[in-house]
mmCIF file of C-alpha atoms in Angstrom:
data_model
loop_
_atom_site.group_PDB
_atom_site.id
_atom_site.type_symbol
_atom_site.label_atom_id
_atom_site.label_comp_id
_atom_site.label_asym_id
_atom_site.label_seq_id
_atom_site.Cartn_x
_atom_site.Cartn_y
_atom_site.Cartn_z
ATOM 1 C CA GLY A 7 -13.694 -69.547 -0.394
ATOM 2 C CA SER A 8 -12.687 -67.370 -3.527
ATOM 3 C CA GLU A 9 -16.386 -68.254 -4.690
ATOM 4 C CA MET A 10 -18.170 -67.611 -2.025
ATOM 5 C CA CYS A 11 -16.703 -63.916 -1.560
ATOM 6 C CA ILE A 12 -17.747 -63.248 -4.736
ATOM 7 C CA ARG A 13 -21.248 -64.115 -4.536
ATOM 8 C CA ASP A 14 -21.731 -62.693 -0.820
ATOM 9 C CA ARG A 15 -21.155 -58.975 -1.519
ATOM 10 C CA SER A 16 -20.641 -58.160 2.157
ATOM 11 C CA TYR A 17 -17.363 -59.211 1.694
ATOM 12 C CA ILE A 18 -16.531 -56.669 -1.117
ATOM 13 C CA ILE A 19 -14.504 -53.292 0.009
ATOM 14 C CA SER A 20 -15.690 -50.244 -0.911
ATOM 15 C CA PRO A 21 -13.860 -47.534 -2.555
ATOM 16 C CA THR A 22 -14.381 -45.150 0.370
ATOM 17 C CA SER A 23 -13.033 -48.193 2.926
ATOM 18 C CA ILE A 24 -9.716 -48.425 1.017
ATOM 19 C CA ARG A 25 -9.282 -44.537 0.276
ATOM 20 C CA ASN A 26 -9.757 -44.308 4.507
ATOM 21 C CA ALA A 27 -7.142 -47.332 4.836
ATOM 22 C CA ILE A 28 -4.568 -45.549 2.893
ATOM 23 C CA HIS A 29 -4.985 -42.226 4.602
ATOM 24 C CA ARG A 30 -4.834 -44.024 8.123
ATOM 25 C CA LEU A 31 -1.649 -45.588 6.852
ATOM 26 C CA ASP A 32 0.244 -42.153 5.581
ATOM 27 C CA VAL A 33 -0.737 -40.787 8.804
ATOM 28 C CA ILE A 34 0.887 -43.560 10.773
ATOM 29 C CA ASP A 35 4.143 -43.707 8.491
ATOM 30 C CA LYS A 36 4.386 -39.680 8.871
ATOM 31 C CA ALA A 37 4.010 -39.887 12.491
ATOM 32 C CA ASP A 38 6.640 -42.788 12.770
ATOM 33 C CA LEU A 39 8.511 -40.777 10.232
ATOM 34 C CA LYS A 40 8.295 -37.576 12.746
ATOM 35 C CA ALA A 41 9.356 -39.688 15.727
ATOM 36 C CA LYS A 42 12.505 -41.184 14.467
ATOM 37 C CA ASN A 43 13.425 -37.362 12.685
ATOM 38 C CA LEU A 44 12.993 -36.249 16.313
ATOM 39 C CA VAL A 45 15.589 -38.785 17.984
ATOM 40 C CA ASP A 46 17.969 -38.905 15.114
ATOM 41 C CA LYS A 47 18.612 -34.890 14.574
ATOM 42 C CA ALA A 48 20.161 -35.794 11.221
ATOM 43 C CA PRO A 49 21.218 -33.018 8.800
ATOM 44 C CA TRP A 50 19.175 -32.470 6.053
ATOM 45 C CA ALA A 51 18.341 -30.657 2.904
ATOM 46 C CA PHE A 52 15.080 -29.993 0.989
ATOM 47 C CA ALA A 53 13.921 -29.972 -2.716
ATOM 48 C CA ALA A 54 10.927 -27.845 -3.780
ATOM 49 C CA ASP A 55 8.995 -27.541 -6.882
ATOM 50 C CA GLY A 56 5.733 -25.800 -7.739
ATOM 51 C CA GLY A 57 3.985 -27.000 -10.596
ATOM 52 C CA ASN A 58 0.337 -26.103 -12.287
ATOM 53 C CA LYS A 59 -0.925 -29.288 -14.411
ATOM 54 C CA GLY A 60 -4.491 -28.245 -13.689
ATOM 55 C CA VAL A 61 -4.111 -27.873 -9.973
ATOM 56 C CA ALA A 62 -1.100 -25.745 -8.446
ATOM 57 C CA VAL A 63 0.595 -28.284 -6.183
ATOM 58 C CA ASN A 64 4.168 -27.810 -4.310
ATOM 59 C CA VAL A 65 5.766 -31.241 -4.417
ATOM 60 C CA ILE A 66 8.478 -31.305 -1.330
ATOM 61 C CA ALA A 67 10.921 -33.533 -0.658
ATOM 62 C CA ALA A 68 13.887 -33.913 1.736
ATOM 63 C CA SER A 69 17.190 -35.497 1.580
ATOM 64 C CA VAL A 70 18.096 -36.581 5.111
ATOM 65 C CA TRP A 71 21.132 -38.300 6.772
ATOM 66 C CA ASP A 72 20.814 -41.994 7.829
ATOM 67 C CA PHE A 73 23.487 -42.522 10.239
ATOM 68 C CA SER A 74 22.607 -46.641 10.571
ATOM 69 C CA LEU A 75 23.503 -46.908 6.550
ATOM 70 C CA GLY A 76 26.322 -44.054 6.313
ATOM 71 C CA LYS A 77 24.205 -42.389 3.659
ATOM 72 C CA PRO A 78 21.309 -39.924 2.895
ATOM 73 C CA LEU A 79 17.831 -41.247 2.048
ATOM 74 C CA ILE A 80 14.842 -39.450 0.435
ATOM 75 C CA GLN A 81 11.924 -38.910 2.274
ATOM 76 C CA PRO A 82 8.976 -37.462 0.555
ATOM 77 C CA LEU A 83 7.083 -34.736 2.861
ATOM 78 C CA ALA A 84 4.014 -33.467 1.061
ATOM 79 C CA CYS A 85 2.375 -32.765 -2.080
ATOM 80 C CA SER A 86 0.597 -29.750 -1.183
ATOM 81 C CA ASN A 87 -2.405 -27.818 -3.019
ATOM 82 C CA LEU A 88 -1.484 -24.153 -3.222
ATOM 83 C CA ASN A 89 -5.219 -23.195 -3.665
ATOM 84 C CA ALA A 90 -4.062 -21.509 -7.142
ATOM 85 C CA ASP A 91 -1.247 -19.118 -5.164
ATOM 86 C CA GLN A 92 2.259 -20.170 -6.868
ATOM 87 C CA SER A 93 3.853 -16.905 -4.939
ATOM 88 C CA ALA A 94 7.600 -17.681 -3.527
ATOM 89 C CA ARG A 95 5.813 -16.808 0.313
ATOM 90 C CA ASN A 96 3.192 -19.459 -0.211
ATOM 91 C CA CYS A 97 5.410 -21.800 -1.771
ATOM 92 C CA ALA A 98 7.746 -21.477 0.917
ATOM 93 C CA ALA A 99 5.238 -21.569 3.470
ATOM 94 C CA THR A 100 3.957 -25.144 2.369
ATOM 95 C CA VAL A 101 7.336 -25.920 2.767
ATOM 96 C CA ILE A 102 8.201 -24.902 6.343
ATOM 97 C CA GLU A 103 4.957 -26.468 7.340
ATOM 98 C CA ALA A 104 5.681 -29.777 5.376
ATOM 99 C CA VAL A 105 9.344 -29.693 7.333
ATOM 100 C CA LYS A 106 8.102 -28.847 10.618
ATOM 101 C CA CYS A 107 5.408 -31.816 10.675
ATOM 102 C CA ALA A 108 8.262 -34.141 9.343
ATOM 103 C CA GLY A 109 10.428 -33.298 12.607
ATOM 104 C CA LEU A 110 13.490 -32.284 11.309
ATOM 105 C CA SER A 111 16.003 -29.694 12.870
ATOM 106 C CA PRO A 112 16.131 -26.123 11.653
ATOM 107 C CA ALA A 113 19.469 -25.610 12.736
ATOM 108 C CA LEU A 114 20.651 -28.857 10.585
ATOM 109 C CA CYS A 115 19.450 -27.861 7.287
ATOM 110 C CA LEU A 116 22.002 -27.690 4.863
ATOM 111 C CA GLN A 117 20.749 -27.053 1.737
ATOM 112 C CA GLY A 118 17.854 -26.196 -0.568
ATOM 113 C CA GLU A 119 17.152 -26.796 -3.661
ATOM 114 C CA SER A 120 14.976 -25.822 -6.657
ATOM 115 C CA ASP A 121 14.612 -24.688 -10.703
ATOM 116 C CA GLY A 122 16.424 -21.323 -12.025
ATOM 117 C CA ALA A 123 12.860 -19.356 -11.866
ATOM 118 C CA MET A 124 13.250 -16.713 -9.697
ATOM 119 C CA ALA A 125 9.989 -17.485 -7.687
ATOM 120 C CA ALA A 126 11.245 -20.716 -6.832
ATOM 121 C CA LYS A 127 14.980 -19.642 -6.181
ATOM 122 C CA ASN A 128 13.118 -16.460 -3.664
ATOM 123 C CA GLU A 129 11.129 -19.903 -2.262
ATOM 124 C CA VAL A 130 13.965 -21.559 -1.269
ATOM 125 C CA ALA A 131 15.743 -18.543 -0.044
ATOM 126 C CA LEU A 132 12.719 -17.934 2.530
ATOM 127 C CA VAL A 133 12.784 -21.174 3.457
ATOM 128 C CA ILE A 134 16.475 -21.278 4.716
ATOM 129 C CA SER A 135 15.931 -17.928 6.479
ATOM 130 C CA GLU A 136 12.982 -19.174 8.278
ATOM 131 C CA MET A 137 14.983 -21.886 9.397
ATOM 132 C CA HIS A 138 17.827 -20.053 10.616
ATOM 133 C CA SER A 139 15.652 -17.782 12.586
ATOM 134 C CA LEU A 140 13.649 -20.787 14.059
ATOM 135 C CA ALA A 141 17.386 -22.297 14.981
ATOM 136 C CA CYS A 142 18.365 -19.180 16.366
ATOM 137 C CA ALA A 143 15.343 -19.288 18.720
ATOM 138 C CA GLN A 144 15.719 -22.673 19.725
ATOM 139 C CA ALA A 145 19.436 -21.659 20.623
ATOM 140 C CA ASP A 146 18.242 -18.672 23.036
ATOM 141 C CA ALA A 147 15.402 -20.999 24.552
ATOM 142 C CA ALA A 148 18.152 -23.631 24.982
ATOM 143 C CA ALA A 149 19.957 -20.886 26.810
ATOM 144 C CA ALA A 150 17.357 -19.600 28.915
ATOM 145 C CA ALA A 151 16.556 -22.951 30.267
ATOM 146 C CA ALA A 152 20.063 -23.558 31.203
ATOM 147 C CA ARG A 153 20.312 -20.544 33.116
ATOM 148 C CA GLY A 154 16.945 -21.412 34.947
ATOM 149 C CA ALA A 155 18.325 -24.815 35.706
ATOM 150 C CA ARG A 156 21.508 -23.313 37.519
ATOM 151 C CA ALA A 157 19.616 -20.974 39.398
ATOM 152 C CA ALA A 158 16.763 -23.579 40.711
ATOM 153 C CA ALA A 159 20.218 -25.748 41.702
ATOM 154 C CA ALA A 160 21.609 -22.777 43.552
ATOM 155 C CA ASP A 161 18.263 -22.151 45.451
ATOM 156 C CA ALA A 162 18.083 -26.334 46.137
ATOM 157 C CA THR A 163 21.332 -26.438 47.822
ATOM 158 C CA GLY A 164 21.186 -22.911 49.432
ATOM 159 C CA ALA A 165 23.926 -21.104 47.829
ATOM 160 C CA GLN A 166 24.632 -17.944 48.136
ATOM 161 C CA PRO A 167 22.950 -16.326 44.669
ATOM 162 C CA ALA A 168 25.889 -15.347 42.098
ATOM 163 C CA PRO A 169 25.839 -11.347 41.633
ATOM 164 C CA GLN A 170 23.700 -9.988 39.243
ATOM 165 C CA VAL A 171 25.325 -9.360 35.970
ATOM 166 C CA GLN A 172 23.543 -8.312 32.849
ATOM 167 C CA PRO A 173 23.567 -11.623 30.721
ATOM 168 C CA ALA A 174 25.915 -11.292 26.854
ATOM 169 C CA PRO A 175 23.361 -10.992 24.535
ATOM 170 C CA PRO A 176 23.347 -14.591 23.269
ATOM 171 C CA ARG A 177 25.701 -15.447 20.140
ATOM 172 C CA LYS A 178 23.567 -16.098 16.881
ATOM 173 C CA PRO A 179 24.840 -19.386 15.267
ATOM 174 C CA PRO A 180 25.807 -18.413 11.445
ATOM 175 C CA LEU A 181 24.100 -19.064 8.520
ATOM 176 C CA LEU A 182 25.775 -21.617 6.714
ATOM 177 C CA SER A 183 22.975 -23.309 4.624
ATOM 178 C CA THR A 184 22.949 -23.205 0.867
ATOM 179 C CA ALA A 185 20.790 -22.467 -2.197
ATOM 180 C CA GLU A 186 21.416 -24.608 -5.319
ATOM 181 C CA THR A 187 19.326 -24.351 -8.678
ATOM 182 C CA CYS A 188 19.185 -27.609 -11.106
ATOM 183 C CA ALA A 189 18.980 -27.527 -14.818
ATOM 184 C CA ILE A 190 15.492 -29.207 -15.147
ATOM 185 C CA HIS A 191 14.285 -26.097 -17.439
ATOM 186 C CA ALA A 192 17.163 -26.438 -19.565
ATOM 187 C CA LYS A 193 16.787 -29.931 -20.068
ATOM 188 C CA ALA A 194 13.358 -29.574 -20.752
ATOM 189 C CA LEU A 195 13.777 -26.767 -23.094
ATOM 190 C CA GLU A 196 16.310 -29.644 -24.930
ATOM 191 C CA GLU A 197 13.946 -32.177 -24.614
ATOM 192 C CA ARG A 198 10.981 -30.299 -26.583
ATOM 193 C CA LYS A 199 13.522 -29.078 -29.363
ATOM 194 C CA PHE A 200 13.896 -25.588 -28.319
ATOM 195 C CA ILE A 201 17.196 -24.797 -29.812
ATOM 196 C CA SER A 202 15.885 -26.264 -33.807
ATOM 197 C CA GLU A 203 12.283 -24.168 -33.202
ATOM 198 C CA ALA A 204 14.568 -21.281 -31.971
ATOM 199 C CA PHE A 205 17.081 -21.192 -34.757
ATOM 200 C CA PRO A 206 15.482 -18.094 -36.832
ATOM 201 C CA LEU A 207 15.567 -16.052 -33.235
ATOM 202 C CA LEU A 208 19.756 -17.149 -32.787
ATOM 203 C CA VAL A 209 20.268 -16.126 -36.360
ATOM 204 C CA ASP A 210 18.971 -12.692 -35.405
ATOM 205 C CA ALA A 211 21.031 -12.228 -32.105
ATOM 206 C CA LEU A 212 24.106 -13.160 -34.509
ATOM 207 C CA ARG A 213 23.171 -10.546 -37.194
ATOM 208 C CA LEU A 214 22.731 -7.943 -33.635
ATOM 209 C CA LEU A 215 25.848 -9.064 -32.384
ATOM 210 C CA TRP A 216 27.579 -8.587 -35.994
ATOM 211 C CA ASP A 217 26.149 -5.132 -35.838
ATOM 212 C CA ILE A 218 27.851 -4.234 -32.442
ATOM 213 C CA ILE A 219 30.998 -5.685 -33.174
ATOM 214 C CA LYS A 220 31.285 -4.355 -37.100
ATOM 215 C CA ASN A 221 29.052 -1.139 -37.448
ATOM 216 C CA THR A 222 28.508 0.591 -34.195
ATOM 217 C CA GLU A 223 30.156 3.843 -33.961
ATOM 218 C CA GLY A 224 32.685 2.893 -36.982
ATOM 219 C CA GLY A 225 33.416 -0.719 -36.055
ATOM 220 C CA ARG A 226 34.549 -2.101 -32.341
ATOM 221 C CA VAL A 227 36.394 -5.349 -33.964
ATOM 222 C CA GLU A 228 39.962 -3.654 -32.597
ATOM 223 C CA PHE A 229 37.738 -2.929 -29.026
ATOM 224 C CA TYR A 230 36.990 -6.298 -28.712
ATOM 225 C CA ARG A 231 40.431 -7.509 -29.927
ATOM 226 C CA ARG A 232 41.952 -5.968 -27.215
ATOM 227 C CA ILE A 233 39.611 -7.239 -24.659
ATOM 228 C CA TRP A 234 39.775 -10.906 -25.888
ATOM 229 C CA VAL A 235 43.792 -10.522 -26.521
ATOM 230 C CA HIS A 236 45.245 -8.275 -24.166
ATOM 231 C CA GLU A 237 42.961 -8.588 -20.883
ATOM 232 C CA CYS A 238 41.250 -11.973 -21.303
ATOM 233 C CA GLY A 239 44.897 -13.296 -22.681
ATOM 234 C CA LEU A 240 43.201 -15.878 -25.193
ATOM 235 C CA PRO A 241 45.278 -16.076 -28.625
ATOM 236 C CA GLU A 242 44.861 -13.882 -31.540
ATOM 237 C CA GLN A 243 44.064 -16.803 -33.885
ATOM 238 C CA CYS A 244 40.892 -18.025 -31.721
ATOM 239 C CA TYR A 245 39.486 -14.246 -32.115
ATOM 240 C CA GLN A 246 39.910 -14.394 -35.764
ATOM 241 C CA LYS A 247 38.466 -17.639 -35.998
ATOM 242 C CA ALA A 248 35.074 -16.755 -33.833
ATOM 243 C CA LEU A 249 35.060 -13.351 -36.130
ATOM 244 C CA ALA A 250 35.213 -15.345 -39.092
ATOM 245 C CA GLN A 251 32.501 -17.598 -37.193
ATOM 246 C CA VAL A 252 30.105 -14.964 -36.658
ATOM 247 C CA ARG A 253 30.549 -13.260 -40.091
ATOM 248 C CA PHE A 254 29.965 -17.007 -41.624
ATOM 249 C CA LEU A 255 26.714 -17.828 -39.825
ATOM 250 C CA ARG A 256 25.238 -14.235 -40.479
ATOM 251 C CA LEU A 257 25.165 -14.441 -44.068
ATOM 252 C CA VAL A 258 23.914 -18.069 -43.710
#
């Protein structure tokens, strides 16, 4: 059988067929996942990281609570092409679209995580704000639908309509989602031996620190001693030891 498949090239699957099959399976998997998320309405958090390794992309994943297992599970959401635009607004738009396609409830967004770069932190803030806005809109729509249902039920039973009272403005749910940052950049610098390479910079920083403490305006040794010992309540000997270390390292 295997020899016949090799000799008869009609049995050989083309790369295009494999790519199409993988794409279709991916679409089916995402549809199944969305249907599950819509039914479960589970709390979730997201993490996103944009990068440029030849092509600017935003890698997005969600940690979604699984009620059957009693623990959160990771759901990969997207690896989206940013079309050379790594701004916070564009990255946030890709996350919002990925969350929408995954069927995750905006009202159950608990947390967003990124690295410490300013654009990444702004991205998370934009996503969290949009999730809150969508949750408020859904709450308003649900309240309006409930009022319509009550009015329709009253009409059907012939009950006297309730006196027209100006409805109170809907209460907005509070924004409870939090934003956090990871230390991946610091770890990357450590792995690349940044501290070793930057040692001359640290020496210059120590010299500058010593100049500020010892030489500025006649010296500020007593000024910083007062802050260290009297205001912060740290031991006198710790201050003397730290001062000696700074002076020694400056001279190294």
